[in-house]
């Protein structure tokens, strides 16, 4: 059997050796008796050539010249060290002298758009291919280095989320996605036919992760699809996204949940910094500033918080530092956020009023200016803005034991302590006009002795979008689903 050599492994030490390489044809060019092809394999590329002469028939040169770009080929060639570096390819010190070439899979001669179109910088001059056109042929779009790298980073987010939580004794669960009622209450739920009955696509694993805690799993997490039938046509809403959810029993205070959230994100962000090759590839197309999560000494002085350093400590160490308040991200009570906003807003907000998207962005800017960070947590949200299952603050019912986490002024995660007293849950639902009859089972799950508990949910695409400073969540969704798009 033939041994294939990857493009990435071609280098001057193979000078004079015969190799077989499978790659994509990036470009071809014919000039008289010469044919050149750049062969590409993901981020690696090499120049290959053939010169008609004694051992090389003219037919080979002609054949190479007409292979459509993006075709997959097998090339048998001799590696040849070059004098001057070839700067247009990743393998700068060698080229291939083609002996044989076989087209494994031929691409269309006319492509819907070129890889250069897909890779064009957002701020580039000239005609740009519209993102919708790119998405319509996503398998082509993904071949650009930046798009490819975005999904490598996204995969790492999932990996670090799992790694951290498993290390902290969390159990991964898989809750049903076809359920009998809305999980987050209200509208925004996709309806299904289910053998003559109605069923719905889960808006989150919320109710099920709570019931899993009551099944004595106690610390659980899930990575899975989440469906939202909201007709939100924005840069940050999808109708299907990947939910990263966790739920845990708590002892004294819902800050135990926040501590885990904070340590988990700190861990993920610092780990992500190490993927410089991918980050640079993304930055080359989508300019973004590094996320600032290092807190300045002035901020520590004002808020009594610490710094997450760039050496990734063990997850236990992270948690210990946070518990000891040596390491702490900025946590700002909701009321203080309102006060901050009111320093510049003309129409002043009430303490119990919702902060809309525009004001969230503004708040992000204010906090960046004042405390120097892109990442912060706001807690004690007003009851009216939170779902029915959220625990009210024991000292003031108008507020809840809940938080949102923001990056660059946009929500990345929301979480809270949940109500574990069935009577309080019923009373709360009633005051919010939520009918709990269809989820009687959920309410009953707290009647057999219930652990006090809390948790949070994060959107995977939101993490990738905001960490990478992308202007649209669709860049971070493999095949985005939004109100306008359900193909490909
Ligand atoms: O804020 P959400 O709706 O909260 C819940 O689902 C709760 N059950 C979570 C909890 O445990 N309390 O969604 C959680 C996160 C948001 O912070 C956001 O990152 C993401 O999911 N998200 C979306 N991402 C993309 N498109 C949408 N339409 C999203 N809606 C929420």
Short mmCIF file of C-alpha atoms and ligand atoms in Angstrom, two decimals:
data_model
loop_
_atom_site.label_atom_id
_atom_site.label_comp_id
_atom_site.label_asym_id
_atom_site.label_seq_id
_atom_site.Cartn_x
_atom_site.Cartn_y
_atom_site.Cartn_z
CA UNK A 1 0.00 0.00 0.00
CA UNK A 2 1.08 3.54 -0.72
CA UNK A 3 2.43 5.68 2.11
CA UNK A 4 1.06 9.22 1.87
CA UNK A 5 3.06 12.18 3.13
CA UNK A 6 1.17 15.18 4.49
CA UNK A 7 1.93 18.56 2.95
CA UNK A 8 2.84 19.77 6.44
CA UNK A 9 5.64 17.19 6.63
CA UNK A 10 7.36 18.13 3.37
CA UNK A 11 10.71 19.75 4.11
CA UNK A 12 14.29 20.02 2.84
CA UNK A 13 15.40 16.90 4.75
CA UNK A 14 13.43 14.87 2.16
CA UNK A 15 15.45 16.37 -0.73
CA UNK A 16 15.66 13.90 -3.64
CA UNK A 17 13.12 11.47 -2.17
CA UNK A 18 9.97 10.31 -3.93
CA UNK A 19 6.71 10.94 -2.07
CA UNK A 20 2.98 10.55 -2.63
CA UNK A 21 0.88 13.47 -1.44
CA UNK A 22 -2.90 13.87 -1.35
CA UNK A 23 -4.03 17.49 -1.37
CA UNK A 24 -6.33 20.04 -2.88
CA UNK A 25 -5.34 21.99 -5.98
CA UNK A 26 -5.21 25.57 -4.75
CA UNK A 27 -4.12 27.10 -8.08
CA UNK A 28 -2.62 25.94 -11.38
CA UNK A 29 -0.66 27.86 -13.97
CA UNK A 30 0.77 26.77 -17.32
CA UNK A 31 3.57 28.63 -19.02
CA UNK A 32 5.03 27.13 -22.19
CA UNK A 33 6.57 23.79 -21.27
CA UNK A 34 6.04 24.38 -17.55
CA UNK A 35 3.05 23.71 -15.30
CA UNK A 36 2.81 24.90 -11.70
CA UNK A 37 0.28 23.92 -9.09
CA UNK A 38 -0.01 25.03 -5.48
CA UNK A 39 -1.21 22.06 -3.45
CA UNK A 40 -3.09 22.82 -0.27
CA UNK A 41 -4.05 20.77 2.73
CA UNK A 42 -5.91 22.86 5.30
CA UNK A 43 -3.44 25.56 6.40
CA UNK A 44 -0.41 23.98 4.69
CA UNK A 45 0.63 24.40 1.09
CA UNK A 46 3.47 23.52 -1.25
CA UNK A 47 4.43 24.41 -4.81
CA UNK A 48 4.52 21.54 -7.33
CA UNK A 49 5.74 21.72 -10.91
CA UNK A 50 6.33 19.72 -14.07
CA UNK A 51 8.58 20.66 -17.02
CA UNK A 52 8.04 18.92 -20.38
CA UNK A 53 11.29 17.30 -21.43
CA UNK A 54 13.06 13.96 -21.62
CA UNK A 55 11.25 12.19 -18.75
CA UNK A 56 8.15 14.33 -18.61
CA UNK A 57 5.61 14.09 -21.44
CA UNK A 58 3.98 17.29 -22.63
CA UNK A 59 0.59 15.65 -21.91
CA UNK A 60 1.34 15.68 -18.18
CA UNK A 61 2.05 19.41 -18.28
CA UNK A 62 -1.15 20.07 -20.26
CA UNK A 63 -3.15 17.86 -17.91
CA UNK A 64 -1.95 19.69 -14.78
CA UNK A 65 -2.77 23.04 -16.35
CA UNK A 66 -6.44 22.18 -16.75
CA UNK A 67 -7.25 20.57 -13.36
CA UNK A 68 -9.99 22.68 -11.76
CA UNK A 69 -9.03 24.51 -8.57
CA UNK A 70 -10.21 22.83 -5.33
CA UNK A 71 -10.02 19.32 -6.88
CA UNK A 72 -8.44 16.62 -4.69
CA UNK A 73 -5.39 15.00 -6.30
CA UNK A 74 -2.82 12.34 -5.53
CA UNK A 75 0.61 13.41 -6.66
CA UNK A 76 3.69 11.21 -6.98
CA UNK A 77 6.64 13.55 -6.93
CA UNK A 78 10.28 14.06 -6.05
CA UNK A 79 11.00 16.52 -3.24
CA UNK A 80 13.41 19.22 -4.29
CA UNK A 81 15.12 21.72 -2.04
CA UNK A 82 14.86 25.28 -3.37
CA UNK A 83 17.48 28.04 -3.31
CA UNK A 84 15.28 31.05 -2.60
CA UNK A 85 12.37 30.57 -0.18
CA UNK A 86 8.90 30.27 -1.73
CA UNK A 87 7.05 32.77 0.40
CA UNK A 88 3.59 32.18 -1.00
CA UNK A 89 3.33 28.69 0.47
CA UNK A 90 3.67 27.36 4.01
CA UNK A 91 6.44 24.93 2.94
CA UNK A 92 8.98 27.55 1.95
CA UNK A 93 12.11 25.46 1.45
CA UNK A 94 10.92 22.75 -0.98
CA UNK A 95 8.95 22.19 -4.11
CA UNK A 96 7.65 19.00 -5.70
CA UNK A 97 8.68 17.76 -9.14
CA UNK A 98 5.58 15.94 -10.34
CA UNK A 99 6.02 12.45 -11.84
CA UNK A 100 2.36 11.43 -11.83
CA UNK A 101 -0.89 13.07 -10.88
CA UNK A 102 -4.27 11.44 -10.37
CA UNK A 103 -7.48 13.39 -9.86
CA UNK A 104 -9.27 11.72 -6.93
CA UNK A 105 -12.23 14.10 -6.99
CA UNK A 106 -12.74 16.80 -9.56
CA UNK A 107 -14.22 20.14 -8.51
CA UNK A 108 -16.63 22.13 -10.69
CA UNK A 109 -14.75 24.28 -13.17
CA UNK A 110 -16.77 27.31 -12.10
CA UNK A 111 -16.78 27.68 -8.32
CA UNK A 112 -19.61 29.53 -6.50
CA UNK A 113 -16.85 31.73 -5.12
CA UNK A 114 -13.15 31.39 -4.50
CA UNK A 115 -11.35 30.70 -1.29
CA UNK A 116 -9.86 34.19 -1.57
CA UNK A 117 -13.43 35.56 -1.52
CA UNK A 118 -14.17 33.60 1.63
CA UNK A 119 -10.95 34.78 3.24
CA UNK A 120 -11.28 38.47 2.41
CA UNK A 121 -10.88 40.78 5.36
CA UNK A 122 -14.03 42.50 6.53
CA UNK A 123 -12.43 45.90 5.98
CA UNK A 124 -10.91 45.03 2.58
CA UNK A 125 -11.49 47.36 -0.34
CA UNK A 126 -13.35 46.15 -3.41
CA UNK A 127 -16.15 43.68 -3.94
CA UNK A 128 -16.79 41.33 -1.08
CA UNK A 129 -18.84 38.17 -1.28
CA UNK A 130 -21.85 38.60 0.90
CA UNK A 131 -21.91 36.37 3.98
CA UNK A 132 -25.24 34.83 2.92
CA UNK A 133 -23.64 33.63 -0.32
CA UNK A 134 -20.75 32.24 1.69
CA UNK A 135 -23.13 30.41 4.04
CA UNK A 136 -25.12 28.94 1.16
CA UNK A 137 -21.97 26.97 0.32
CA UNK A 138 -20.58 26.65 3.83
CA UNK A 139 -18.28 23.69 2.97
CA UNK A 140 -16.38 26.08 0.71
CA UNK A 141 -16.41 28.91 3.22
CA UNK A 142 -15.00 26.66 5.94
CA UNK A 143 -11.88 26.12 3.83
CA UNK A 144 -10.68 29.64 4.58
CA UNK A 145 -8.10 29.61 7.35
CA UNK A 146 -10.09 31.92 9.62
CA UNK A 147 -13.37 29.98 9.37
CA UNK A 148 -11.53 26.74 9.92
CA UNK A 149 -9.72 28.16 12.94
CA UNK A 150 -12.95 29.52 14.49
CA UNK A 151 -14.26 25.97 14.76
CA UNK A 152 -10.99 24.71 16.18
CA UNK A 153 -11.26 27.36 18.91
CA UNK A 154 -14.93 26.50 19.44
CA UNK A 155 -14.02 22.85 19.86
CA UNK A 156 -11.51 23.88 22.55
CA UNK A 157 -14.19 25.86 24.40
CA UNK A 158 -16.24 22.66 24.66
CA UNK A 159 -13.18 20.65 25.66
CA UNK A 160 -12.15 23.05 28.46
CA UNK A 161 -15.73 23.36 29.70
CA UNK A 162 -15.88 19.56 30.08
CA UNK A 163 -12.35 19.27 31.44
CA UNK A 164 -12.91 21.81 34.18
CA UNK A 165 -16.27 20.48 35.32
CA UNK A 166 -15.32 16.80 35.23
CA UNK A 167 -12.29 17.71 37.31
CA UNK A 168 -14.71 19.28 39.81
CA UNK A 169 -16.77 16.09 40.14
CA UNK A 170 -19.54 17.09 37.76
CA UNK A 171 -21.32 14.36 35.79
CA UNK A 172 -22.19 14.85 32.13
CA UNK A 173 -25.88 14.24 31.45
CA UNK A 174 -28.04 14.02 28.32
CA UNK A 175 -31.54 15.31 28.84
CA UNK A 176 -34.43 14.87 26.37
CA UNK A 177 -34.87 17.45 23.63
CA UNK A 178 -38.50 16.54 22.86
CA UNK A 179 -40.50 17.61 25.85
CA UNK A 180 -44.13 18.16 26.76
CA UNK A 181 -43.93 21.87 27.55
CA UNK A 182 -41.79 25.00 27.38
CA UNK A 183 -38.71 24.83 29.66
CA UNK A 184 -38.09 28.56 29.94
CA UNK A 185 -41.76 29.54 30.09
CA UNK A 186 -43.47 31.91 27.70
CA UNK A 187 -43.49 31.82 23.92
CA UNK A 188 -40.45 31.05 21.81
CA UNK A 189 -40.89 27.30 21.65
CA UNK A 190 -41.02 25.09 18.55
CA UNK A 191 -44.01 22.78 18.43
CA UNK A 192 -43.83 19.20 17.16
CA UNK A 193 -46.43 16.57 16.42
CA UNK A 194 -45.90 13.63 18.76
CA UNK A 195 -48.16 10.66 17.98
CA UNK A 196 -51.32 12.70 18.08
CA UNK A 197 -50.15 14.93 20.93
CA UNK A 198 -48.21 18.19 21.01
CA UNK A 199 -44.58 18.19 22.01
CA UNK A 200 -41.94 20.92 22.02
CA UNK A 201 -38.24 21.22 21.29
CA UNK A 202 -36.39 21.99 24.52
CA UNK A 203 -35.48 25.67 24.99
CA UNK A 204 -32.82 24.53 27.48
CA UNK A 205 -32.09 21.53 29.69
CA UNK A 206 -33.22 23.70 32.61
CA UNK A 207 -35.96 21.60 34.23
CA UNK A 208 -34.21 18.31 33.56
CA UNK A 209 -30.84 19.33 34.94
CA UNK A 210 -32.58 20.44 38.12
CA UNK A 211 -34.40 17.11 38.38
CA UNK A 212 -31.09 15.30 37.81
CA UNK A 213 -29.67 17.17 40.83
CA UNK A 214 -32.67 15.94 42.84
CA UNK A 215 -31.84 12.42 41.62
CA UNK A 216 -28.72 12.86 43.78
CA UNK A 217 -26.37 13.38 40.83
CA UNK A 218 -25.92 16.74 42.60
CA UNK A 219 -23.35 18.27 40.21
CA UNK A 220 -24.26 17.90 36.53
CA UNK A 221 -23.49 19.49 33.19
CA UNK A 222 -24.70 19.10 29.63
CA UNK A 223 -23.48 20.10 26.19
CA UNK A 224 -26.32 19.88 23.72
CA UNK A 225 -28.62 21.61 21.24
CA UNK A 226 -31.04 24.25 22.44
CA UNK A 227 -33.99 25.55 20.38
CA UNK A 228 -35.50 29.02 20.51
CA UNK A 229 -38.47 29.91 18.29
CA UNK A 230 -37.83 33.63 18.66
CA UNK A 231 -38.13 35.75 15.57
CA UNK A 232 -34.97 37.65 16.55
CA UNK A 233 -33.04 38.70 13.49
CA UNK A 234 -29.95 40.06 15.22
CA UNK A 235 -26.19 39.56 15.14
CA UNK A 236 -26.35 37.42 18.30
CA UNK A 237 -29.46 35.25 18.14
CA UNK A 238 -29.82 31.81 16.59
CA UNK A 239 -32.88 29.57 16.64
CA UNK A 240 -30.70 26.56 17.41
CA UNK A 241 -27.47 26.80 19.34
CA UNK A 242 -25.25 24.62 21.50
CA UNK A 243 -26.02 25.05 25.16
CA UNK A 244 -23.34 24.54 27.78
CA UNK A 245 -25.29 24.08 30.98
CA UNK A 246 -24.46 23.19 34.55
CA UNK A 247 -26.42 22.75 37.74
CA UNK A 248 -25.17 22.03 41.26
CA UNK A 249 -26.33 21.57 44.81
CA UNK A 250 -25.25 24.48 47.03
CA UNK A 251 -24.73 24.73 50.77
CA UNK A 252 -25.00 28.30 51.92
CA UNK A 253 -25.07 30.83 49.14
CA UNK A 254 -25.61 30.99 45.39
CA UNK A 255 -22.17 32.57 45.13
CA UNK A 256 -20.93 28.96 45.23
CA UNK A 257 -22.31 28.71 41.67
CA UNK A 258 -20.76 32.03 40.69
CA UNK A 259 -17.41 30.89 42.05
CA UNK A 260 -17.49 27.86 39.77
CA UNK A 261 -18.62 29.98 36.81
CA UNK A 262 -15.87 32.50 37.39
CA UNK A 263 -13.14 29.91 37.81
CA UNK A 264 -14.41 27.94 34.82
CA UNK A 265 -14.37 30.95 32.49
CA UNK A 266 -10.99 32.10 33.79
CA UNK A 267 -9.65 28.62 33.11
CA UNK A 268 -11.15 28.50 29.59
CA UNK A 269 -9.97 31.96 28.59
CA UNK A 270 -6.43 31.42 29.75
CA UNK A 271 -6.28 28.00 28.08
CA UNK A 272 -7.57 29.49 24.81
CA UNK A 273 -4.72 32.01 24.76
CA UNK A 274 -2.32 29.17 24.02
CA UNK A 275 -3.87 28.47 20.61
CA UNK A 276 -1.88 31.22 18.92
CA UNK A 277 -1.86 29.66 15.43
CA UNK A 278 -5.66 29.60 15.26
CA UNK A 279 -6.05 33.00 16.94
CA UNK A 280 -3.67 34.59 14.45
CA UNK A 281 -5.48 33.00 11.48
CA UNK A 282 -8.77 34.43 12.74
CA UNK A 283 -7.25 37.81 13.47
CA UNK A 284 -5.89 38.01 9.92
CA UNK A 285 -9.46 38.14 8.61
CA UNK A 286 -11.52 39.45 11.52
CA UNK A 287 -9.60 42.10 13.39
CA UNK A 288 -10.19 41.84 17.12
CA UNK A 289 -8.63 43.18 20.25
CA UNK A 290 -7.53 40.77 22.94
CA UNK A 291 -10.09 40.21 25.62
CA UNK A 292 -8.99 42.07 28.74
CA UNK A 293 -9.62 40.05 31.86
CA UNK A 294 -6.58 41.11 33.85
CA UNK A 295 -7.73 43.42 36.60
CA UNK A 296 -5.65 46.49 37.43
CA UNK A 297 -4.39 47.24 40.96
CA UNK A 298 -6.77 50.23 41.10
CA UNK A 299 -9.73 47.97 40.46
CA UNK A 300 -8.56 45.58 43.13
CA UNK A 301 -8.33 48.51 45.51
CA UNK A 302 -11.84 49.66 44.68
CA UNK A 303 -13.63 46.34 44.46
CA UNK A 304 -11.39 44.01 46.43
CA UNK A 305 -10.85 41.58 43.64
CA UNK A 306 -7.84 39.81 42.22
CA UNK A 307 -6.12 38.90 39.01
CA UNK A 308 -6.40 35.77 36.93
CA UNK A 309 -2.85 35.16 35.77
CA UNK A 310 -1.79 33.66 32.50
CA UNK A 311 -0.24 30.51 33.94
CA UNK A 312 -3.07 28.07 34.02
CA UNK A 313 -3.34 26.81 37.58
CA UNK A 314 -5.07 23.54 38.39
CA UNK A 315 -8.83 23.83 38.62
CA UNK A 316 -8.65 23.26 42.40
CA UNK A 317 -6.12 26.02 42.74
CA UNK A 318 -8.35 28.34 40.73
CA UNK A 319 -11.33 27.62 42.92
CA UNK A 320 -9.29 27.95 46.10
CA UNK A 321 -8.03 31.36 45.03
CA UNK A 322 -11.52 32.50 44.24
CA UNK A 323 -12.94 31.18 47.51
CA UNK A 324 -10.11 32.90 49.38
CA UNK A 325 -10.98 36.06 47.48
CA UNK A 326 -7.39 36.26 46.30
CA UNK A 327 -8.65 35.89 42.74
CA UNK A 328 -11.92 37.41 41.81
CA UNK A 329 -13.47 38.85 38.70
CA UNK A 330 -15.59 41.96 38.86
CA UNK A 331 -19.05 41.34 40.31
CA UNK A 332 -21.29 44.34 40.24
CA UNK A 333 -24.75 44.36 41.79
CA UNK A 334 -27.47 45.16 39.27
CA UNK A 335 -28.39 48.33 41.15
CA UNK A 336 -24.83 49.58 40.77
CA UNK A 337 -24.98 48.85 37.01
CA UNK A 338 -28.11 50.99 36.81
CA UNK A 339 -26.39 53.74 38.80
CA UNK A 340 -23.40 53.61 36.44
CA UNK A 341 -25.68 53.86 33.41
CA UNK A 342 -27.63 56.68 34.99
CA UNK A 343 -24.44 58.74 35.20
CA UNK A 344 -24.74 59.24 31.44
CA UNK A 345 -28.29 58.33 30.41
CA UNK A 346 -30.71 61.15 29.86
CA UNK A 347 -33.78 59.03 30.62
CA UNK A 348 -32.82 57.59 33.98
CA UNK A 349 -33.55 53.92 34.65
CA UNK A 350 -35.29 52.54 37.72
CA UNK A 351 -33.47 49.98 39.88
CA UNK A 352 -35.96 47.29 38.88
CA UNK A 353 -36.00 48.08 35.16
CA UNK A 354 -34.57 45.81 32.46
CA UNK A 355 -31.31 46.83 30.80
CA UNK A 356 -31.84 46.61 27.04
CA UNK A 357 -29.26 45.51 24.48
CA UNK A 358 -28.08 49.01 23.66
CA UNK A 359 -27.65 49.84 27.35
CA UNK A 360 -25.83 46.55 27.93
CA UNK A 361 -23.27 47.59 25.32
CA UNK A 362 -23.02 50.99 26.92
CA UNK A 363 -22.53 49.40 30.33
CA UNK A 364 -19.74 47.28 28.87
CA UNK A 365 -18.02 50.42 27.62
CA UNK A 366 -18.47 52.18 30.96
CA UNK A 367 -17.05 49.24 32.87
CA UNK A 368 -14.14 48.92 30.47
CA UNK A 369 -13.39 52.59 31.00
CA UNK A 370 -13.75 52.51 34.74
CA UNK A 371 -12.33 49.09 35.62
CA UNK A 372 -10.34 48.23 32.51
CA UNK A 373 -11.93 44.83 31.80
CA UNK A 374 -14.11 43.31 29.09
CA UNK A 375 -15.41 40.59 31.34
CA UNK A 376 -17.70 41.17 34.29
CA UNK A 377 -20.56 39.71 36.22
CA UNK A 378 -23.67 41.53 37.27
CA UNK A 379 -25.83 40.02 40.01
CA UNK A 380 -29.09 40.54 41.98
CA UNK A 381 -31.24 40.98 38.86
CA UNK A 382 -34.81 42.31 39.23
CA UNK A 383 -37.45 39.55 39.56
CA UNK A 384 -39.44 40.77 36.59
CA UNK A 385 -36.54 40.06 34.21
CA UNK A 386 -35.92 36.49 35.36
CA UNK A 387 -37.70 33.17 34.71
CA UNK A 388 -40.24 31.81 37.21
CA UNK A 389 -37.85 29.24 38.68
CA UNK A 390 -35.37 31.86 39.92
CA UNK A 391 -34.85 32.24 43.68
CA UNK A 392 -35.81 35.66 45.07
CA UNK A 393 -33.23 37.46 47.23
CA UNK A 394 -34.01 36.61 50.85
CA UNK A 395 -33.62 40.27 51.88
CA UNK A 396 -35.59 41.87 49.03
CA UNK A 397 -38.15 40.04 46.91
CA UNK A 398 -37.95 42.58 44.11
CA UNK A 399 -34.57 41.08 43.23
CA UNK A 400 -33.29 37.56 42.62
CA UNK A 401 -30.25 35.44 43.46
CA UNK A 402 -29.21 35.53 39.84
CA UNK A 403 -26.47 36.87 37.61
CA UNK A 404 -25.46 37.47 34.02
CA UNK A 405 -21.91 37.36 32.77
CA UNK A 406 -20.88 39.84 30.11
CA UNK A 407 -18.02 39.96 27.65
CA UNK A 408 -17.40 43.09 25.61
CA UNK A 409 -20.77 44.35 26.86
CA UNK A 410 -22.78 41.36 25.69
CA UNK A 411 -24.34 38.56 27.69
CA UNK A 412 -22.47 35.30 27.49
CA UNK A 413 -24.03 33.40 30.36
CA UNK A 414 -26.93 33.64 32.75
CA UNK A 415 -27.44 31.75 35.96
CA UNK A 416 -29.12 31.71 39.31
CA UNK A 417 -30.16 29.90 42.40
CA UNK A 418 -33.42 28.03 41.75
CA UNK A 419 -36.46 27.74 43.91
CA UNK A 420 -36.48 24.29 45.57
CA UNK A 421 -39.60 24.86 47.68
CA UNK A 422 -42.64 23.69 45.63
CA UNK A 423 -45.04 26.10 47.36
CA UNK A 424 -42.80 29.09 46.72
CA UNK A 425 -42.40 27.92 43.11
CA UNK A 426 -46.20 27.81 42.66
CA UNK A 427 -46.63 31.22 44.24
CA UNK A 428 -43.90 32.72 42.09
CA UNK A 429 -45.31 31.22 38.88
CA UNK A 430 -48.74 32.56 39.77
CA UNK A 431 -47.44 36.07 40.32
CA UNK A 432 -45.70 35.91 36.92
CA UNK A 433 -48.79 34.43 35.21
CA UNK A 434 -47.01 31.19 34.32
CA UNK A 435 -49.20 28.08 34.29
CA UNK A 436 -47.27 25.23 35.92
CA UNK A 437 -49.97 22.57 35.38
CA UNK A 438 -48.19 21.13 32.32
CA UNK A 439 -44.98 20.73 34.35
CA UNK A 440 -46.53 19.27 37.46
CA UNK A 441 -43.82 16.56 37.42
CA UNK A 442 -41.14 19.22 37.71
CA UNK A 443 -42.87 20.86 40.67
CA UNK A 444 -43.39 17.44 42.28
CA UNK A 445 -39.70 16.63 41.93
CA UNK A 446 -39.14 19.05 44.84
CA UNK A 447 -41.66 17.32 47.11
CA UNK A 448 -39.47 14.35 48.06
CA UNK A 449 -36.73 16.35 49.75
CA UNK A 450 -34.86 18.79 47.52
CA UNK A 451 -31.25 19.94 47.58
CA UNK A 452 -30.90 23.71 47.42
CA UNK A 453 -29.26 24.31 44.06
CA UNK A 454 -28.30 26.67 41.27
CA UNK A 455 -26.60 26.70 37.91
CA UNK A 456 -26.03 28.52 34.69
CA UNK A 457 -26.27 28.28 30.92
CA UNK A 458 -23.86 29.49 28.26
CA UNK A 459 -24.18 29.61 24.50
CA UNK A 460 -21.18 27.99 22.84
CA UNK A 461 -21.46 30.20 19.75
CA UNK A 462 -21.72 33.30 21.96
CA UNK A 463 -18.50 32.37 23.73
CA UNK A 464 -16.68 31.94 20.43
CA UNK A 465 -18.20 35.10 18.96
CA UNK A 466 -17.40 37.31 21.95
CA UNK A 467 -14.02 35.83 22.82
CA UNK A 468 -12.94 36.35 19.22
CA UNK A 469 -14.67 39.72 18.92
CA UNK A 470 -16.65 38.53 15.85
CA UNK A 471 -19.36 40.86 14.63
CA UNK A 472 -21.90 38.10 13.98
CA UNK A 473 -22.76 34.88 15.82
CA UNK A 474 -23.23 33.10 12.48
CA UNK A 475 -19.46 33.16 11.95
CA UNK A 476 -19.29 30.86 14.99
CA UNK A 477 -22.08 28.50 13.97
CA UNK A 478 -21.19 25.65 11.64
CA UNK A 479 -24.53 25.66 9.82
CA UNK A 480 -26.46 28.54 11.37
CA UNK A 481 -30.17 28.35 12.00
CA UNK A 482 -32.02 31.64 12.22
CA UNK A 483 -35.56 32.74 11.32
CA UNK A 484 -34.49 33.20 7.68
CA UNK A 485 -32.24 30.17 7.27
CA UNK A 486 -32.72 26.43 7.68
CA UNK A 487 -30.42 25.29 4.83
CA UNK A 488 -27.89 23.98 4.11
O1 LIG B 1 -30.21 33.29 29.17
P1 LIG B 1 -30.74 31.97 28.72
O2 LIG B 1 -32.01 31.94 27.98
O3 LIG B 1 -30.83 31.10 30.04
C1 LIG B 1 -31.25 29.80 30.11
O4 LIG B 1 -31.45 29.06 29.19
C2 LIG B 1 -31.25 29.31 31.54
N1 LIG B 1 -31.92 28.00 31.60
C3 LIG B 1 -29.82 29.20 31.97
C4 LIG B 1 -29.66 28.96 33.39
O5 LIG B 1 -29.08 27.96 33.76
N2 LIG B 1 -30.13 29.87 34.19
O6 LIG B 1 -29.63 31.25 27.85
C5 LIG B 1 -28.35 30.98 28.36
C6 LIG B 1 -27.27 31.44 27.40
C7 LIG B 1 -27.22 32.94 27.19
O7 LIG B 1 -26.45 33.57 28.16
C8 LIG B 1 -26.56 33.05 25.83
O8 LIG B 1 -25.16 32.87 25.94
C9 LIG B 1 -27.13 31.86 25.12
O9 LIG B 1 -27.52 30.92 26.10
N3 LIG B 1 -28.29 32.21 24.29
C10 LIG B 1 -28.29 32.26 22.95
N4 LIG B 1 -27.32 32.05 22.04
C11 LIG B 1 -27.65 32.16 20.74
N5 LIG B 1 -28.87 32.46 20.29
C12 LIG B 1 -29.89 32.66 21.15
N6 LIG B 1 -31.11 32.91 20.69
C13 LIG B 1 -29.62 32.57 22.55
N7 LIG B 1 -30.36 32.71 23.67
C14 LIG B 1 -29.55 32.49 24.70
#
